[in-house]
PDB file of C-alpha atoms in Angstrom:
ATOM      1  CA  UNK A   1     102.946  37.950 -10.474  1.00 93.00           C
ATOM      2  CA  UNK A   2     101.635  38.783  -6.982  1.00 92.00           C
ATOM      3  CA  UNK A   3      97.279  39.519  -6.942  1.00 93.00           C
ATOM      4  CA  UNK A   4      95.336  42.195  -6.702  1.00 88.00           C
ATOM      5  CA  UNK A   5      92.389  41.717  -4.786  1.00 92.00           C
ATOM      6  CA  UNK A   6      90.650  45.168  -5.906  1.00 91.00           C
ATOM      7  CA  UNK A   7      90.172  48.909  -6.147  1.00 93.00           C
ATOM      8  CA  UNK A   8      90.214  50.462  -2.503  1.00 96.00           C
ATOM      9  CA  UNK A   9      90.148  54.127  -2.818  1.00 96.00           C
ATOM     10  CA  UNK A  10      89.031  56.407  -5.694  1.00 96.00           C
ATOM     11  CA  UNK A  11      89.732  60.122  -5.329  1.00 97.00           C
ATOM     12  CA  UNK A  12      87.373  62.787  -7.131  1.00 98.00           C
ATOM     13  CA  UNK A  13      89.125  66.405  -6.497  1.00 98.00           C
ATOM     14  CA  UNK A  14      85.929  69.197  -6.454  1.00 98.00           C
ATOM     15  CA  UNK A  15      86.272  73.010  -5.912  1.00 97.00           C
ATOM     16  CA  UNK A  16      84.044  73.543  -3.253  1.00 98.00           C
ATOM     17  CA  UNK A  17      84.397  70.878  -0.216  1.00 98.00           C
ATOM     18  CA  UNK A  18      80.882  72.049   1.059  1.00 97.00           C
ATOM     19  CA  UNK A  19      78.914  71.889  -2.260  1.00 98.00           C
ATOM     20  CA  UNK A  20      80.567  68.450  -2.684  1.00 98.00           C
ATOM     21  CA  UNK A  21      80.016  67.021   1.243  1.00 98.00           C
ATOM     22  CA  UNK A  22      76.514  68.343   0.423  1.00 98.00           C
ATOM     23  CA  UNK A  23      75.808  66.957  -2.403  1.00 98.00           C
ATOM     24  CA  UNK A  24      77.664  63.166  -1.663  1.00 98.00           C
ATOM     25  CA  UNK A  25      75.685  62.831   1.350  1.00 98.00           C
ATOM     26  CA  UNK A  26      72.202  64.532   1.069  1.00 97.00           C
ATOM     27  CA  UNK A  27      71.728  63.003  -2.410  1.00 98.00           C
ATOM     28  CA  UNK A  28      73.829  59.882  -2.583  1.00 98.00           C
ATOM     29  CA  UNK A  29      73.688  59.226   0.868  1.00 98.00           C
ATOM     30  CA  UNK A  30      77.354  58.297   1.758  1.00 98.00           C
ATOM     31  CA  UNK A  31      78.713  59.053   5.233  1.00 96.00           C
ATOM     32  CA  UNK A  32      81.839  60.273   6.352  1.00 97.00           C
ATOM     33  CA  UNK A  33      84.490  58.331   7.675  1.00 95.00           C
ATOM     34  CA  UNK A  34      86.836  61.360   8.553  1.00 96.00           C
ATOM     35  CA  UNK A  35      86.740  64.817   7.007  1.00 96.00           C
ATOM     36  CA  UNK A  36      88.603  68.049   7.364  1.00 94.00           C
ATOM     37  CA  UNK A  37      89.153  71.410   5.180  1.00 92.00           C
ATOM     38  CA  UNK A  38      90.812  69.101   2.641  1.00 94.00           C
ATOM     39  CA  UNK A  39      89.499  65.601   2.641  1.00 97.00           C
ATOM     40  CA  UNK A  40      86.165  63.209   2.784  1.00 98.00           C
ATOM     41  CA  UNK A  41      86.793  60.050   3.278  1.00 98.00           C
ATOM     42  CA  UNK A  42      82.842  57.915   2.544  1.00 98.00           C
ATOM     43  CA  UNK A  43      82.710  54.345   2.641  1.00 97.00           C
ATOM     44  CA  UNK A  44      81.293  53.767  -0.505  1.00 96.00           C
ATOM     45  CA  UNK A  45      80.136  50.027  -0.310  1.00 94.00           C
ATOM     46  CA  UNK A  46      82.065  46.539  -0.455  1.00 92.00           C
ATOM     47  CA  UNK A  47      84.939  47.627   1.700  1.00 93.00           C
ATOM     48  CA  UNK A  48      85.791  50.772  -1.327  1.00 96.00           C
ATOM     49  CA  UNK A  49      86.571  53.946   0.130  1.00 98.00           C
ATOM     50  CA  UNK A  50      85.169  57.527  -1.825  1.00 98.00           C
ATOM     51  CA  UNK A  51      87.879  60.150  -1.362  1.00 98.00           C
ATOM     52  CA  UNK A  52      87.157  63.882  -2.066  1.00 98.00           C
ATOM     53  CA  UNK A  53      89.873  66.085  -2.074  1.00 98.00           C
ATOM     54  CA  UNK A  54      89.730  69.732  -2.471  1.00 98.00           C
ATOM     55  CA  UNK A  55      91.389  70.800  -5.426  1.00 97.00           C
ATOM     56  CA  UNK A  56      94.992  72.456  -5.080  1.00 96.00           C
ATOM     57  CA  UNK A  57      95.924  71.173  -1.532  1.00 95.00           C
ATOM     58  CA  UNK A  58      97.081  68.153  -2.238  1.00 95.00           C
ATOM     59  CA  UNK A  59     100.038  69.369  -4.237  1.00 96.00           C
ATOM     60  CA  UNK A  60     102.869  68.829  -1.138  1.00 94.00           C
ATOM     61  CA  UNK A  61     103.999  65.796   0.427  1.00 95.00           C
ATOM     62  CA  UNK A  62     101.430  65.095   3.859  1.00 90.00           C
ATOM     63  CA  UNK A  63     103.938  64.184   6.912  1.00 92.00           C
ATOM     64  CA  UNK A  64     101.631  61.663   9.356  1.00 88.00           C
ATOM     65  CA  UNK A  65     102.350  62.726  12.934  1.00 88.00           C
ATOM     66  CA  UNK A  66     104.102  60.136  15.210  1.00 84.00           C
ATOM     67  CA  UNK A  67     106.789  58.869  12.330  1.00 76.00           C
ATOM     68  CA  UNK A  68     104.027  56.501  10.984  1.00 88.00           C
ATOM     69  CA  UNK A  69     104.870  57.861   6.767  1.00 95.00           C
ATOM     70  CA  UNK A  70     104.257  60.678   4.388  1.00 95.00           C
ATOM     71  CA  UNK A  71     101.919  60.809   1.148  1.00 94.00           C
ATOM     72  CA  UNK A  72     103.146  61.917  -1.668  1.00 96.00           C
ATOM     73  CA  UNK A  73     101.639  64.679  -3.656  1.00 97.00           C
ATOM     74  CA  UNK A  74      98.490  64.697  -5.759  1.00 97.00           C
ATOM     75  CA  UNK A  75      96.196  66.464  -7.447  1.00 97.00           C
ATOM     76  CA  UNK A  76      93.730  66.115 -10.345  1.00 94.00           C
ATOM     77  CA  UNK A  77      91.266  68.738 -12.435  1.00 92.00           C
ATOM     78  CA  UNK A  78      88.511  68.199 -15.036  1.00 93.00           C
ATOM     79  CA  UNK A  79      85.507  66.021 -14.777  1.00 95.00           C
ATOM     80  CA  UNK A  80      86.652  62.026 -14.323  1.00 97.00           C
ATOM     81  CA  UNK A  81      84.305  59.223 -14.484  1.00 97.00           C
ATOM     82  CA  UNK A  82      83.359  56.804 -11.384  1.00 97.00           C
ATOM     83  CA  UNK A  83      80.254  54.212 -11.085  1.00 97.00           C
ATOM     84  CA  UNK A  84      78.675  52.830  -8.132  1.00 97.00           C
ATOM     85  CA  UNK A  85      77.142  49.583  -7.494  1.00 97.00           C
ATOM     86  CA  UNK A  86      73.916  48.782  -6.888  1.00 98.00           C
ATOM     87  CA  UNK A  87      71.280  46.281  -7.801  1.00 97.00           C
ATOM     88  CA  UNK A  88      68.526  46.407 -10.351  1.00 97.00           C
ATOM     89  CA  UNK A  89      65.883  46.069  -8.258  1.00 98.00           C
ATOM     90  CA  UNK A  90      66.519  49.944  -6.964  1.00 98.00           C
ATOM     91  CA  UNK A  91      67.542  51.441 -10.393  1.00 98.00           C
ATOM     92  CA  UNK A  92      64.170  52.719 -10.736  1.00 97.00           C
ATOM     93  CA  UNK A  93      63.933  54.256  -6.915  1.00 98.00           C
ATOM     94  CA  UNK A  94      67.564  55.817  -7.804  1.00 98.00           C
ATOM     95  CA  UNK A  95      65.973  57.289 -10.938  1.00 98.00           C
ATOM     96  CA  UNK A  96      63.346  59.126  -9.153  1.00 98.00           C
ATOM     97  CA  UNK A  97      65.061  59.841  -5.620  1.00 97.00           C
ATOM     98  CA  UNK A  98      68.286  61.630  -8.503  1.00 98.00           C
ATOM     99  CA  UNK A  99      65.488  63.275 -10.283  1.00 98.00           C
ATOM    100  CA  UNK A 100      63.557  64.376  -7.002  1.00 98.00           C
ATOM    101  CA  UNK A 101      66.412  66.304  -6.358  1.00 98.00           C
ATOM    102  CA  UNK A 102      67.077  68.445  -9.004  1.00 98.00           C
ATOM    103  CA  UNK A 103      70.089  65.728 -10.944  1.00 98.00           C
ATOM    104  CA  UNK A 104      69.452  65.456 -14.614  1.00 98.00           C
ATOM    105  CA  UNK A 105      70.045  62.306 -15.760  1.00 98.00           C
ATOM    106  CA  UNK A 106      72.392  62.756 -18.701  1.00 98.00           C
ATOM    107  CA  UNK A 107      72.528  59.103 -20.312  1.00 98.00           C
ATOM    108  CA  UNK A 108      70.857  55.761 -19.653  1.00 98.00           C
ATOM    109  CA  UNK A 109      72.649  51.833 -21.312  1.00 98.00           C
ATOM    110  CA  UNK A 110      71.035  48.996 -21.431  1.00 98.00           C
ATOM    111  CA  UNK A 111      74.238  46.536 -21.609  1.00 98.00           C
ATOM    112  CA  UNK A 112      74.282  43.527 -23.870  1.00 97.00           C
ATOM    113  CA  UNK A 113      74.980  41.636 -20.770  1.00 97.00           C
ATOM    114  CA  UNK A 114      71.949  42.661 -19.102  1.00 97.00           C
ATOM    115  CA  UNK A 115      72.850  45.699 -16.710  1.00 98.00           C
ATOM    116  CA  UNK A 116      72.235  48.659 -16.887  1.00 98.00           C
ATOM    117  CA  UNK A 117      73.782  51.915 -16.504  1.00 98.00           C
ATOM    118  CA  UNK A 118      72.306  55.602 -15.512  1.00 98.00           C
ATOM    119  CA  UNK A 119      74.469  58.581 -15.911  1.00 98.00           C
ATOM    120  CA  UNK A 120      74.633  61.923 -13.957  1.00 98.00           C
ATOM    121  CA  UNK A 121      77.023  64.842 -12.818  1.00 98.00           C
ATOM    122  CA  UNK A 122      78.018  65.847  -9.165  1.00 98.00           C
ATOM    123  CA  UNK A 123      78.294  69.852  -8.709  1.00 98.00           C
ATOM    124  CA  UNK A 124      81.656  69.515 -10.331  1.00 98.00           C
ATOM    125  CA  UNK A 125      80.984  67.795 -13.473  1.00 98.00           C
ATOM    126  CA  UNK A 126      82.142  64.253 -13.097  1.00 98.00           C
ATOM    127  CA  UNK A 127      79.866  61.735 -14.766  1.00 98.00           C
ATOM    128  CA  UNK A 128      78.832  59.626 -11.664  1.00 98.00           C
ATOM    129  CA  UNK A 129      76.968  56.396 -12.815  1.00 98.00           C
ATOM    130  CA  UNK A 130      74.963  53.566 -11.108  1.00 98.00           C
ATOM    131  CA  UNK A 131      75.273  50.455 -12.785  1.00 98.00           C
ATOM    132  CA  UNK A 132      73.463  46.842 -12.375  1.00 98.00           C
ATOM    133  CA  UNK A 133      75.419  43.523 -12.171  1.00 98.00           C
ATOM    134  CA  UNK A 134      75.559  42.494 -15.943  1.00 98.00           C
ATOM    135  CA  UNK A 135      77.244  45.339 -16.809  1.00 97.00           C
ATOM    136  CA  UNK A 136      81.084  43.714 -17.319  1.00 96.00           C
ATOM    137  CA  UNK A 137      81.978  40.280 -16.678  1.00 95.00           C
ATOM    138  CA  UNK A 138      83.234  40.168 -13.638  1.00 94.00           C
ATOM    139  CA  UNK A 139      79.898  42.581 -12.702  1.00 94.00           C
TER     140      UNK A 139
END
């Protein structure tokens, strides 16, 4: 069986691009790769990619210019689940910089592993989550 050598992209689809731009880079400081009334694409550490798509206008196949493909359609609603990386020794600085700006922290784990996990919403209700190496095996 051939590899896989990891997760590139995930997509989160929000309701308001603005709110969600906003709120990705003034609190969880990501910046933009490309954007456009549709789509932010962050880099979102260790070569992964943060996609944001605006609900509802993803739902027809996108024809590239020049020949080079097409994307097939997509879409997603309700609030999904992602986590980002980060290492222990900021947990508490993410706690208070969330906190400082207005993000309730809805859940905290402390894994049997040793990591730990703290648990928030963006402006469209997915549970975001920062977790410390010793949360799964391979992390």
């Amino acid at each position: 069986m051939p590899r896989l050598d990891g997760v590139l992209e995930t997509a989160l689809y929000v309701t308001d691009m603005v709110r969600a731009r906003q709120f990705f880079e003034e609190v969880m400081g990501l910046s933009a790769f490309t954007a456009d009334q549709r789509m932010t694409a962050y880099d979102a550490g260790s070569g992964t990619i943060l996609l944001l798509f605006l609900q509802g206008t993803t739902t027809e196949t996108v024809v590239l210019p020049d020949s080079m493909g097409t994307i097939p359609p997509h879409d997603g609603n309700g609030p999904v689940h992602m986590a980002f990386a980060i290492s222990a020794d900021v947990l508490a600085e993410w706690e208070q910089h969330l906190t400082g700006h207005g993000v309730e922290i809805e859940g905290q784990t402390h894994w049997t592993r040793g990591g730990h996990s703290l648990y928030f919403r963006d402006p469209d209700g997915h549970l975001l989550e920062l977790a410390t190496p010793g949360v799964w095996p391979n992390y």
